[in-house]
Short mmCIF file of C-alpha atoms in Angstrom, two decimals:
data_model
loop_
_atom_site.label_atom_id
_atom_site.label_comp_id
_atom_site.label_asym_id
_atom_site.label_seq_id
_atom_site.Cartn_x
_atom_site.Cartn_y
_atom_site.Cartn_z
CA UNK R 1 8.24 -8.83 -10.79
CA UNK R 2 5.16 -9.43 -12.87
CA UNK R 3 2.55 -10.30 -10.35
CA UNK R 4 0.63 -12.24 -12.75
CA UNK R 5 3.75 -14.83 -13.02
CA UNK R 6 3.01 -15.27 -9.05
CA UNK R 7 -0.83 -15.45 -9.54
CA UNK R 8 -0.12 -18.39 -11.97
CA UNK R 9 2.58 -20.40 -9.41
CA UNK R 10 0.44 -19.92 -6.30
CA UNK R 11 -2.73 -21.66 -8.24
CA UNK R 12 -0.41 -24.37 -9.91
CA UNK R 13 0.83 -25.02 -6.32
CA UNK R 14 -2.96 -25.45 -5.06
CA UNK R 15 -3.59 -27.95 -6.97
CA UNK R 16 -0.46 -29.90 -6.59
CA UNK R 17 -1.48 -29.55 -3.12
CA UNK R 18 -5.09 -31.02 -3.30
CA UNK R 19 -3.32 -33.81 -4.96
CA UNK R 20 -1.00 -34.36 -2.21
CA UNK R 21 -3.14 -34.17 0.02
CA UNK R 22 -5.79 -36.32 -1.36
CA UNK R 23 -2.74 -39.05 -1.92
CA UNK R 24 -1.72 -38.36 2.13
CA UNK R 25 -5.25 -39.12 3.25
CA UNK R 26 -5.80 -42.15 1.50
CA UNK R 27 -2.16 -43.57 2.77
CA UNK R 28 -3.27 -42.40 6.02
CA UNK R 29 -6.73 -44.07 6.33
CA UNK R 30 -5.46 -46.99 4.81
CA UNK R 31 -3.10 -47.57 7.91
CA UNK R 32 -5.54 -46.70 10.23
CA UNK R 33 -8.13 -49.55 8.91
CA UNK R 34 -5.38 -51.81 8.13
CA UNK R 35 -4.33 -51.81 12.08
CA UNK R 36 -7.28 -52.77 13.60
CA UNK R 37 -8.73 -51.84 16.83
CA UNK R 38 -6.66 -48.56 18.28
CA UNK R 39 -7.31 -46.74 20.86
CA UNK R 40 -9.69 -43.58 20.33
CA UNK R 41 -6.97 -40.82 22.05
CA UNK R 42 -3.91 -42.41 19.80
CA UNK R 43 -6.28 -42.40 16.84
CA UNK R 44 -7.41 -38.47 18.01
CA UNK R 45 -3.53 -38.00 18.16
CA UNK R 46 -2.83 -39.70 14.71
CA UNK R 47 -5.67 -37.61 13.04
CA UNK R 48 -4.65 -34.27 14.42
CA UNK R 49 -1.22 -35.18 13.17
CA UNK R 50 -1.96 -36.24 9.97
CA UNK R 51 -4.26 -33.02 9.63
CA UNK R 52 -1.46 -30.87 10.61
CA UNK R 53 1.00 -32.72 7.68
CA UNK R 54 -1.43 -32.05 5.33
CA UNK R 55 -2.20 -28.22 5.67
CA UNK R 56 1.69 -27.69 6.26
CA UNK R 57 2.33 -29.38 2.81
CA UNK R 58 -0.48 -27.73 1.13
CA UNK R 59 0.82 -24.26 2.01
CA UNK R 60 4.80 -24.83 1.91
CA UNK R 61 5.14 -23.39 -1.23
CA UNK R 62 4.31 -20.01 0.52
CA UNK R 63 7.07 -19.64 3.39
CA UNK R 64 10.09 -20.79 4.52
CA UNK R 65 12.33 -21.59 1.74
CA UNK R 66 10.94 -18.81 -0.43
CA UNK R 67 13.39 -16.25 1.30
CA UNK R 68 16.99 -14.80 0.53
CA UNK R 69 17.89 -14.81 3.98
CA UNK R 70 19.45 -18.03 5.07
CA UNK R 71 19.10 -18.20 8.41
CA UNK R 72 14.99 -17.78 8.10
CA UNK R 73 14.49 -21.25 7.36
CA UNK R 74 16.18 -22.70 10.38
CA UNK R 75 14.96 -20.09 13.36
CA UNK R 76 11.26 -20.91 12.23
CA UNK R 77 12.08 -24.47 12.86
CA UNK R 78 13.17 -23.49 16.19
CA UNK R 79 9.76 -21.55 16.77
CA UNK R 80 7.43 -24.17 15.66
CA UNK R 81 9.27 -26.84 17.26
CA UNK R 82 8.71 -25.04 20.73
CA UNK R 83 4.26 -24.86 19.58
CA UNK R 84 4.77 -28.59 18.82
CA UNK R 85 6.21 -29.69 21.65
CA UNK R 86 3.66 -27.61 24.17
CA UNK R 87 1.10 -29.51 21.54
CA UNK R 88 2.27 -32.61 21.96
CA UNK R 89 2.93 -32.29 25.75
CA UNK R 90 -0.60 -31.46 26.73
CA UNK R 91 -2.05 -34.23 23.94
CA UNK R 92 -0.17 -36.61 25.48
CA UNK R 93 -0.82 -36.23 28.44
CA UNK R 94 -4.52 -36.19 28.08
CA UNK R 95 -4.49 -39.55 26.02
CA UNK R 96 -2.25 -41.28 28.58
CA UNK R 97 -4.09 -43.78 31.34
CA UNK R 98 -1.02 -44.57 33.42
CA UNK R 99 1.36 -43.09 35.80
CA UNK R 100 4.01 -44.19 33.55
CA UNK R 101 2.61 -43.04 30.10
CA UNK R 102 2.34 -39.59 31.54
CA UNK R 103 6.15 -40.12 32.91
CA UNK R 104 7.04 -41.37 29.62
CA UNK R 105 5.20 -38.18 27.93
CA UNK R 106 6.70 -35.59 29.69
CA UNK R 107 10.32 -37.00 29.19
CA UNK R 108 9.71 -36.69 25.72
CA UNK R 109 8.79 -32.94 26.15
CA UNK R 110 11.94 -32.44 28.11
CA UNK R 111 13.98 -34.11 25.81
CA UNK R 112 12.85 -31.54 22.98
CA UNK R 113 13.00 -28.93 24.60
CA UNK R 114 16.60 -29.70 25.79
CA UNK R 115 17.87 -30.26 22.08
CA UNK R 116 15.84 -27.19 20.99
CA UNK R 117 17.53 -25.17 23.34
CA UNK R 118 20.82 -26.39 22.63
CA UNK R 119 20.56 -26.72 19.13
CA UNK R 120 19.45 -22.95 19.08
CA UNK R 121 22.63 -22.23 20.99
CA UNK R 122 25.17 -24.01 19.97
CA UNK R 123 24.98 -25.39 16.73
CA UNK R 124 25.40 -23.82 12.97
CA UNK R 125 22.84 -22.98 11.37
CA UNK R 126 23.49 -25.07 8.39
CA UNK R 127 23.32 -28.00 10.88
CA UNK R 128 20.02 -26.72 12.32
CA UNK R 129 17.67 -29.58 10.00
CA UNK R 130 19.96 -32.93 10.52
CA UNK R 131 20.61 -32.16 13.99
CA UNK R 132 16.77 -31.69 14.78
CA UNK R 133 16.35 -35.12 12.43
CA UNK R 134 18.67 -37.24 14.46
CA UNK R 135 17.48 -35.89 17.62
CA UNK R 136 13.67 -37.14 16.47
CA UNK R 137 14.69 -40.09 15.64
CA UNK R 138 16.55 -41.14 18.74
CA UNK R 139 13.46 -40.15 20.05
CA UNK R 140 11.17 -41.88 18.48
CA UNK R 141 13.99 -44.75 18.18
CA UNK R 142 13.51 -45.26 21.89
CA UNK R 143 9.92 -44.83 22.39
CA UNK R 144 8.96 -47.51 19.91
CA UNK R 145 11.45 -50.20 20.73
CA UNK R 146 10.56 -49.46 24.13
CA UNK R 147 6.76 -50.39 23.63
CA UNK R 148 6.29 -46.81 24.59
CA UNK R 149 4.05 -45.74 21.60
CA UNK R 150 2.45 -48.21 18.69
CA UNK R 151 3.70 -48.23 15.26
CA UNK R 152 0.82 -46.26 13.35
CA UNK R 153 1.60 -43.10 15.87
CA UNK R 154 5.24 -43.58 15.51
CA UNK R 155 5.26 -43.74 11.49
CA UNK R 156 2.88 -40.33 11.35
CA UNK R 157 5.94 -38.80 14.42
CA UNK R 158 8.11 -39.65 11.94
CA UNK R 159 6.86 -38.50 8.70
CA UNK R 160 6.25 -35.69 10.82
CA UNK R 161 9.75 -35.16 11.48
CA UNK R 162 10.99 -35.87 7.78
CA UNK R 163 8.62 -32.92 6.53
CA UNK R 164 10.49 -30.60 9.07
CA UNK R 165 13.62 -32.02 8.07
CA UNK R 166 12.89 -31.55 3.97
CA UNK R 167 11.20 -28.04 4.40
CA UNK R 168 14.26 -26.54 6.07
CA UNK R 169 17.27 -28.79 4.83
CA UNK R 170 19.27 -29.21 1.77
CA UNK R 171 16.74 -31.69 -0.44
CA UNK R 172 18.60 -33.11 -2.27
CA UNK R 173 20.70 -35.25 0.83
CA UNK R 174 17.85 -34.92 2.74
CA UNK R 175 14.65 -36.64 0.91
CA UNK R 176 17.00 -40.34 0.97
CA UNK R 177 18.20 -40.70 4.06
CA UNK R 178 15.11 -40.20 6.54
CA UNK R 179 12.86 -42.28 4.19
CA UNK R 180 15.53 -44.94 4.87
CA UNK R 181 16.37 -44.72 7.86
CA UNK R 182 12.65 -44.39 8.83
CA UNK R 183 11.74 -47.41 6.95
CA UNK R 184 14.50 -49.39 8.97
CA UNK R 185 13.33 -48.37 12.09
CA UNK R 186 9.48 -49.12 11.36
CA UNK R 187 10.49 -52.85 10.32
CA UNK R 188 12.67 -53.13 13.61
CA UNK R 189 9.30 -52.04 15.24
CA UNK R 190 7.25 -53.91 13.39
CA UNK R 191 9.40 -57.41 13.92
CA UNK R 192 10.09 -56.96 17.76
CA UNK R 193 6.44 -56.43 18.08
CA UNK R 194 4.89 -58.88 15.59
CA UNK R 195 2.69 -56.38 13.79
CA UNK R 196 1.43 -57.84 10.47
CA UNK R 197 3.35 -56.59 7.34
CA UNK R 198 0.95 -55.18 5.56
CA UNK R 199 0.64 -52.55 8.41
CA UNK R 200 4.57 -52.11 8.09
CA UNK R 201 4.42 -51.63 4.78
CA UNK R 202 1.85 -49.39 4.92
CA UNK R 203 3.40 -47.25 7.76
CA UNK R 204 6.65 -47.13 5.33
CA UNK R 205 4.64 -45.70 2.66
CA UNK R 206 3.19 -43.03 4.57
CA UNK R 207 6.82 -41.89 5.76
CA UNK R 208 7.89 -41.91 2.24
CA UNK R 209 4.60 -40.35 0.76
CA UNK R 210 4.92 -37.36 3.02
CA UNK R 211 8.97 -37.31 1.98
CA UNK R 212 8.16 -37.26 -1.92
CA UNK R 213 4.97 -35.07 -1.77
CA UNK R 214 7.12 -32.38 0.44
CA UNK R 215 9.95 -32.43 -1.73
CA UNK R 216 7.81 -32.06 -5.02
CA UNK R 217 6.21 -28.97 -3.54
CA UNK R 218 9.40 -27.59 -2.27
CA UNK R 219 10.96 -28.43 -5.55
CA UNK R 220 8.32 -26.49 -7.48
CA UNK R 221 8.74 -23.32 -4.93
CA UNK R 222 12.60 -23.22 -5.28
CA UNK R 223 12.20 -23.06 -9.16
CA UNK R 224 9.58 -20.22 -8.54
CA UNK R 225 12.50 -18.65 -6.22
CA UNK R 226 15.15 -18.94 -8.37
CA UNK R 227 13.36 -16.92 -11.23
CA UNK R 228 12.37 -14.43 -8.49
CA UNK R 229 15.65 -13.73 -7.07
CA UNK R 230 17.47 -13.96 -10.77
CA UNK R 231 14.88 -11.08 -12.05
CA UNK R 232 15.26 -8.70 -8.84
CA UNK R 233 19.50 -9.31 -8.76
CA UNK R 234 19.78 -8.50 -12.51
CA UNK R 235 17.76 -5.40 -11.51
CA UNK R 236 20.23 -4.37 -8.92
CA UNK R 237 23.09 -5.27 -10.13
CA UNK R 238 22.46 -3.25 -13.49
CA UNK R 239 21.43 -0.33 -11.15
CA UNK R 240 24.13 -0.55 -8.14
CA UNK R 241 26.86 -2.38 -9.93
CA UNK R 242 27.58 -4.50 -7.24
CA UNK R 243 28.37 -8.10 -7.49
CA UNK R 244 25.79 -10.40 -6.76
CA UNK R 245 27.68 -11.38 -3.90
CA UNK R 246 27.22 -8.28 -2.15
CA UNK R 247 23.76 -7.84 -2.70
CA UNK R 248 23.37 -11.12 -1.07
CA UNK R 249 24.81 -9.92 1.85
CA UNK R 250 22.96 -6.80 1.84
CA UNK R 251 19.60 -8.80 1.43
CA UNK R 252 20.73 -10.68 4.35
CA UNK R 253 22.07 -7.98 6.66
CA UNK R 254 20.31 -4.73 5.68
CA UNK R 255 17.67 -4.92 8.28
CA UNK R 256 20.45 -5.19 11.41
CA UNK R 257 22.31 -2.49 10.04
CA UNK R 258 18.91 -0.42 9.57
CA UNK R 259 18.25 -1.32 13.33
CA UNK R 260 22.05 -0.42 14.97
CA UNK R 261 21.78 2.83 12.44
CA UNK R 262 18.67 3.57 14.28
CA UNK R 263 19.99 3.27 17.77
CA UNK R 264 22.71 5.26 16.96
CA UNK R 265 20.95 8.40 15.97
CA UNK R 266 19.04 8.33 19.03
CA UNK R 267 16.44 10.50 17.14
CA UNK R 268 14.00 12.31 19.35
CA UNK R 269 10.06 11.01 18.19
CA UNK R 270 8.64 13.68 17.57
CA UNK R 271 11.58 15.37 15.37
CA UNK R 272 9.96 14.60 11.81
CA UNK R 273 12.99 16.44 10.31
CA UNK R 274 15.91 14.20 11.68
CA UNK R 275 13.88 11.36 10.90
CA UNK R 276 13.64 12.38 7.37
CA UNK R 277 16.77 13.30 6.65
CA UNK R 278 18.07 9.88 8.17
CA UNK R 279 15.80 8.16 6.23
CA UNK R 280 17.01 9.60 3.38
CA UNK R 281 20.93 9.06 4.36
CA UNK R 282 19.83 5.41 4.47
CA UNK R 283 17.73 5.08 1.48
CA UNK R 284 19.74 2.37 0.19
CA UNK R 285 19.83 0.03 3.12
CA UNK R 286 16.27 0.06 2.57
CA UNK R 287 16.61 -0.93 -0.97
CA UNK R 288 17.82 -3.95 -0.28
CA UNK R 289 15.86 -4.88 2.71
CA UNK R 290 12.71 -3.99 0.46
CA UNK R 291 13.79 -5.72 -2.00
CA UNK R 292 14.57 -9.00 -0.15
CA UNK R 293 10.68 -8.68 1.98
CA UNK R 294 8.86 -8.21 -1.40
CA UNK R 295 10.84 -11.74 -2.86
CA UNK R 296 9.22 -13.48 0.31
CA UNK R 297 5.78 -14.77 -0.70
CA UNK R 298 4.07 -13.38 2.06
CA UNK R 299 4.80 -10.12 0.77
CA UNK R 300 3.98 -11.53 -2.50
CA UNK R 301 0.70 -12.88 -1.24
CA UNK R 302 -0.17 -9.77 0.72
CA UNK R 303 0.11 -7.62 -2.70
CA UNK R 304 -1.70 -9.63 -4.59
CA UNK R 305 -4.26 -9.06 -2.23
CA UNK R 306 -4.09 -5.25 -2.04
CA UNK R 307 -4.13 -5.15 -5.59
CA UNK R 308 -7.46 -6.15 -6.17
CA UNK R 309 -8.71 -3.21 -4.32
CA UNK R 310 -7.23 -0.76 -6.86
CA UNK R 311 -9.88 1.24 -9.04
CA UNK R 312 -8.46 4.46 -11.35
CA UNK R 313 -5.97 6.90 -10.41
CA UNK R 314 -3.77 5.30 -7.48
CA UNK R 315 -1.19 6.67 -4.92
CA UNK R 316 1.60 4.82 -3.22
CA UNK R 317 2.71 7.15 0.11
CA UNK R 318 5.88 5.94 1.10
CA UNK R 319 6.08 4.06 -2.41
CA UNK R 320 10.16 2.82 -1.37
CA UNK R 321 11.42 0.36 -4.49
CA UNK R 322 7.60 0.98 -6.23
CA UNK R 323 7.16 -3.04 -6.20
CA UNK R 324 2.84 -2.23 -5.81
CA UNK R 325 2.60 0.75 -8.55
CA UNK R 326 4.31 -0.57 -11.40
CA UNK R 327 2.12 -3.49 -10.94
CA UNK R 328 -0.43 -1.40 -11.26
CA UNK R 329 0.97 0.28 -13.91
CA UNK R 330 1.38 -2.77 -15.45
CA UNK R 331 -2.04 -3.23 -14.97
CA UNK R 332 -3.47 0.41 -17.08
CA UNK R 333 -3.83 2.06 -13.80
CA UNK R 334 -2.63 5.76 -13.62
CA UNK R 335 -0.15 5.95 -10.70
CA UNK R 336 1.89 8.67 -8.27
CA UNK R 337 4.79 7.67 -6.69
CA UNK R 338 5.75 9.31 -2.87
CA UNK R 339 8.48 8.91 -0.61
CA UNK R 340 11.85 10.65 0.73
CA UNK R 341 14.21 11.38 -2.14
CA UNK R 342 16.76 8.80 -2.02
CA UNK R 343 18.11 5.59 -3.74
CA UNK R 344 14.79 3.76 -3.20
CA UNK R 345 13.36 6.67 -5.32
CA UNK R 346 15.87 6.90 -7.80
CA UNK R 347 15.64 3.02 -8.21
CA UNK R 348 11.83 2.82 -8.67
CA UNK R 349 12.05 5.65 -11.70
CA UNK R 350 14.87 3.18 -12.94
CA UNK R 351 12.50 0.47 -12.54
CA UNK R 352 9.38 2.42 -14.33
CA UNK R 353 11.87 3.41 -17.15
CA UNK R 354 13.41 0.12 -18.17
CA UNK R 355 9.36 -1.37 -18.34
CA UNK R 356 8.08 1.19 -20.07
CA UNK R 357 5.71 2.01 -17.58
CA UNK R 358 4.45 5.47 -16.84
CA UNK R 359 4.77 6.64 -13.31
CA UNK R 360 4.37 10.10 -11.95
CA UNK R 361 6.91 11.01 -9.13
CA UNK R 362 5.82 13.46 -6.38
CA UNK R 363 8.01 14.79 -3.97
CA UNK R 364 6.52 17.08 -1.57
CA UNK R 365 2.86 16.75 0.16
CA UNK R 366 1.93 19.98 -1.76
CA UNK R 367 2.74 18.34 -5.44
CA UNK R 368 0.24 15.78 -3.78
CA UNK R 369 -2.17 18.39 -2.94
CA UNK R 370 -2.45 20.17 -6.49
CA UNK R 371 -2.64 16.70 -8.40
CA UNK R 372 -5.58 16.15 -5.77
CA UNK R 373 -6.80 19.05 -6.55
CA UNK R 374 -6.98 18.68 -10.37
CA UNK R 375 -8.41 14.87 -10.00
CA UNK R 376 -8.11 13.20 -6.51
CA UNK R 377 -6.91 10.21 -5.39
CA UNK R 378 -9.28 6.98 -6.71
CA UNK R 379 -7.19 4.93 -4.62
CA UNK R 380 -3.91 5.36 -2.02
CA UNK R 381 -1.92 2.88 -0.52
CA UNK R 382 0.29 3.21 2.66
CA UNK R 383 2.14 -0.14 3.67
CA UNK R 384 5.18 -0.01 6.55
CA UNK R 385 5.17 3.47 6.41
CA UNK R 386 2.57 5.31 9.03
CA UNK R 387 4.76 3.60 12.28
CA UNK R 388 7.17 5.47 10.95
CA UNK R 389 6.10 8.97 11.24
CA UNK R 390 5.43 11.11 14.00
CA UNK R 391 1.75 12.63 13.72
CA UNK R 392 -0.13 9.62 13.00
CA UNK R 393 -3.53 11.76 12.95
CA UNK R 394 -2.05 14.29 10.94
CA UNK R 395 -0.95 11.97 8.11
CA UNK R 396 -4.22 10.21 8.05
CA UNK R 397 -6.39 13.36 7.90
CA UNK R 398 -3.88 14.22 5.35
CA UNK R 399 -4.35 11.40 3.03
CA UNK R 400 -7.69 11.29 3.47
CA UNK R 401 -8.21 14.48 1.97
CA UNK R 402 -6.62 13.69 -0.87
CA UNK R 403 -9.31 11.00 -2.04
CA UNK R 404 -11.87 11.47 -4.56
CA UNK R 405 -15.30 10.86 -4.35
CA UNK R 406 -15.74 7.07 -3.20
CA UNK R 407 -12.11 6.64 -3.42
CA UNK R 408 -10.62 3.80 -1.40
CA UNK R 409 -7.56 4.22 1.46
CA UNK R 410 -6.04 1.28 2.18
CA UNK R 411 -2.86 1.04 4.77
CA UNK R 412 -1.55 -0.45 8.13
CA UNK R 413 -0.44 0.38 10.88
CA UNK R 414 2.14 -2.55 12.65
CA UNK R 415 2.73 -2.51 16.43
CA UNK R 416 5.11 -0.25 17.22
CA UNK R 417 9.14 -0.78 18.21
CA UNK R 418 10.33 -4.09 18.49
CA UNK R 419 14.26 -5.32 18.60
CA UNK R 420 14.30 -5.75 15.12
CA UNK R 421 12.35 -2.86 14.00
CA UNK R 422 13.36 0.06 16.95
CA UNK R 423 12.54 2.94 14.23
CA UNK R 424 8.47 2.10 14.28
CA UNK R 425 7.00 4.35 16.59
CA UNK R 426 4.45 3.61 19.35
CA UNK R 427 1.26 5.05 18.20
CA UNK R 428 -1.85 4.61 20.62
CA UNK R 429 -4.27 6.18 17.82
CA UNK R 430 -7.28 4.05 17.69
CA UNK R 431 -7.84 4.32 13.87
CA UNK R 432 -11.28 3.37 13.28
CA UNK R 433 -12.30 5.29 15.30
CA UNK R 434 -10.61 8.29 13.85
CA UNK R 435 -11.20 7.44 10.46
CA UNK R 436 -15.03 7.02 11.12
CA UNK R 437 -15.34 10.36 12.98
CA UNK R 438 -14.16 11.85 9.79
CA UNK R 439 -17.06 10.11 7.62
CA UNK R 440 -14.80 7.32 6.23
CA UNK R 441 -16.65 3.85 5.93
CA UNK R 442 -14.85 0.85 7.26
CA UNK R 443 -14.72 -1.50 3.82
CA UNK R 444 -12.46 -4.36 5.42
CA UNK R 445 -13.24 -7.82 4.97
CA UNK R 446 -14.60 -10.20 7.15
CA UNK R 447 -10.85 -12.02 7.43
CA UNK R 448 -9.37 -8.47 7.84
CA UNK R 449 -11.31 -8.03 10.89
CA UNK R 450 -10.05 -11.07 12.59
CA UNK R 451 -9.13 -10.15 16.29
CA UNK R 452 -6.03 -12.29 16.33
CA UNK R 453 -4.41 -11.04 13.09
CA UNK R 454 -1.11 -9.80 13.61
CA UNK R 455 -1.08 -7.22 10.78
CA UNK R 456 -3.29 -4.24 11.17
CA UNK R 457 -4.25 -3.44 7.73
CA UNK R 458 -7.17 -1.49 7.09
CA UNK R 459 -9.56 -0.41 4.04
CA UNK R 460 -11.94 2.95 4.20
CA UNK R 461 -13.74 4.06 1.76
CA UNK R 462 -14.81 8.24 1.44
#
């Protein structure tokens, strides 16, 4: 994919998200003066909530429906939904003055975390965004007939709920029905209780602002999506000749098979030949489970971002379906290609060929060497690669010696074997620490140094 294309969607989606949210706020602060007097925790409450909307619709162009996988959408609903119900449970319960509020506030909590269990377990996956809809809405149904909770914190609970609903749903039969429904059970509210129309109104509109400006965004990533995913299947299919159909299902199940293959081979860690040679025998597995990661815009996101540190002559180890150097080729940089020889290989040369982009193609650490020798490195890149081989320190004083003057390494290092990913190895190796003994200078940026990132990537500099 041309990463400029991307560059261009991500700041078009920006500013449709100022906009958005700019159009939120003012919907929002209009109900708020419009109620009169509230209480200071349920206007706390109603901020935070309304906060929360707005960053979530500001960045939804960059997760969730942006993937091949179909499942992805609906298991991060189930994973937020548990953070906003231990969010809402201790909110609650700090804004509530009575025995009975705080009775009222944990049932709630139980309630969600009953359907989200059972939801999780039993239902389809398909099912996953009206089932968690109707199950918010009984909810909230039953807390505001009930008295339980005012109309301005039900109506941001619900447009709450219809953002989760859009963002992981079919659209186009979801963006009618909760604004509707939603809108019927705010004027129910709203008569039972004699609140003044205006605030009804008003707490209508912000369900339905919320609806539109989370569809429009959503709408504007799926048509990003679609070109993505109809550039990278022509690609395969031209190269594999399978039918799209089956590189769907590859996209979707590569990364299990990867996993059981994995188990099976019950490879010792410290046998860098078996590994190789099984990486090789399942070269094309990773093909496709490359090739689905880099069509997710965190990938996307994270590239564009490595990118920018790229000066002269770069090196991808572990290069897989070449997504970063023909970018960079792309881009006038000089660029070396390394990995196992495989399909991944065979694909990127493909790839290089049909753009008319030059790209060198080494395939042993001494082809690496000479070219070193003759020039060095200006830059090398190393991304889910170093977890996967044996003698972490080895590899790093390797490609560290292959830099030129100034030359910039940048790589990570994820945590090592988890269920999904049982091939990345456990490596203890504190890297800065390593790296620094060796006279590299730690170039990362402030946000890279973040304690609670959950990707290690680092930057040196010889």
């Amino acid at each position: 994919m041309d990463y400029r294309e991307q560059q261009a969607y991500l700041r078009s989606s920006r500013i449709r998200g100022i906009v958005s949210v700019a159009i939120l706020g003012a919907i929002a602060a209009a109900c708020v003066f419009s109620s009169g007097p509230i209480r200071p925790a349920s206007l706390t409450i109603f901020a935070l909530v309304a906060l929360a909307l707005a960053g979530s619709i500001y960045y939804c162009p960059d997760y969730l429906h942006l993937t091949v996988v179909p499942y992805k959408p609906a298991r991060w609903q189930v994973k937020i939904r548990w953070r906003i119900v231990a969010a809402g449970l201790v909110l609650g319960l700090l804004a509530a003055t009575t025995l009975q509020a705080r009775l009222v506030v944990v049932g709630a909590a139980v309630w969600l975390c009953a359907v989200n269990f059972a939801i999780k377990k039993l239902a389809s996956l398909r099912h996953f965004a009206l089932l968690f809809w109707a199950s918010d809405l009984a909810l909230l149904a039953a807390l505001m007939l009930a008295g339980s909770m005012n109309l301005l914190l039900g109506s941001i609970l619900l447009a709450a709920s219809v953002h989760l609903a859009i963002l992981t749903g079919k659209r186009s039969t979801l963006l009618g029905m909760p604004i509707a429904v939603a809108a019927l059970l705010i004027s129910i509210a709203a008569r039972v209780y004699a609140y003044p129309l205006l605030i009804a109104l008003l707490c209508v509109a912000l369900v339905a602002i919320v609806a539109i400006m989370t569809t429009w965004a959503v709408s504007h990533a799926e048509g990003q999506k679609a070109a993505n995913v109809a550039a990278a299947m022509s690609e395969l299919v031209e190269f594999t000749g399978y039918t799209p159909e089956r590189i769907r299902q590859l996209w979707e199940t590569s990364n299990q098979q990867l996993a059981k293959n994995w188990e099976q081979a019950a490879i010792p860690p410290n046998d860098r030949e078996r590994m190789a040679e099984w990486y090789r025998q399942n070269s094309e597995l990773y093909l496709f489970a490359i090739s689905a990661y880099n069509l997710e815009y965190k990938r996307i996101k994270s590239n564009l971002k490595v990118i920018r540190f790229a000066r002269g002559s770069c090196l991808d180890y572990g290069a897989g379906n070449g997504e970063i150097l023909l970018e960079l080729a792309r881009r006038g940089h000089p660029v070396t290609y390394f990995d196992v020889e495989g399909v991944t290989m065979k694909f990127a040369k493909k790839r290089a060929q049909q753009h008319g982009l030059a790209m060198d193609v080494a395939r042993s650490k001494e082809e690496l060497k000479a070219a070193a020798q003759k020039r060095g490195f200006d830059t090398i890149f190393s991304f889910d690669v170093l977890e996967h081989l044996p003698d972490l320190p080895g590899e790093l004083t390797f490609l560290s010696s292959l830099l030129a003057p100034n030359g910039v390494f940048v790589f990570d290092v994820p945590a090592g074997s988890t269920k999904a990913h049982p091939m990345h190895l456990n490596h203890t190796l504190n890297v800065l620490d390593f790296l620094s003994a060796k006279g590299l200078k730690d170039k990362r940026s402030f946000s890279l140094r973040m304690p609670f990132r959950k990707e290690e990537k680092y930057v040196f500099e010889a």
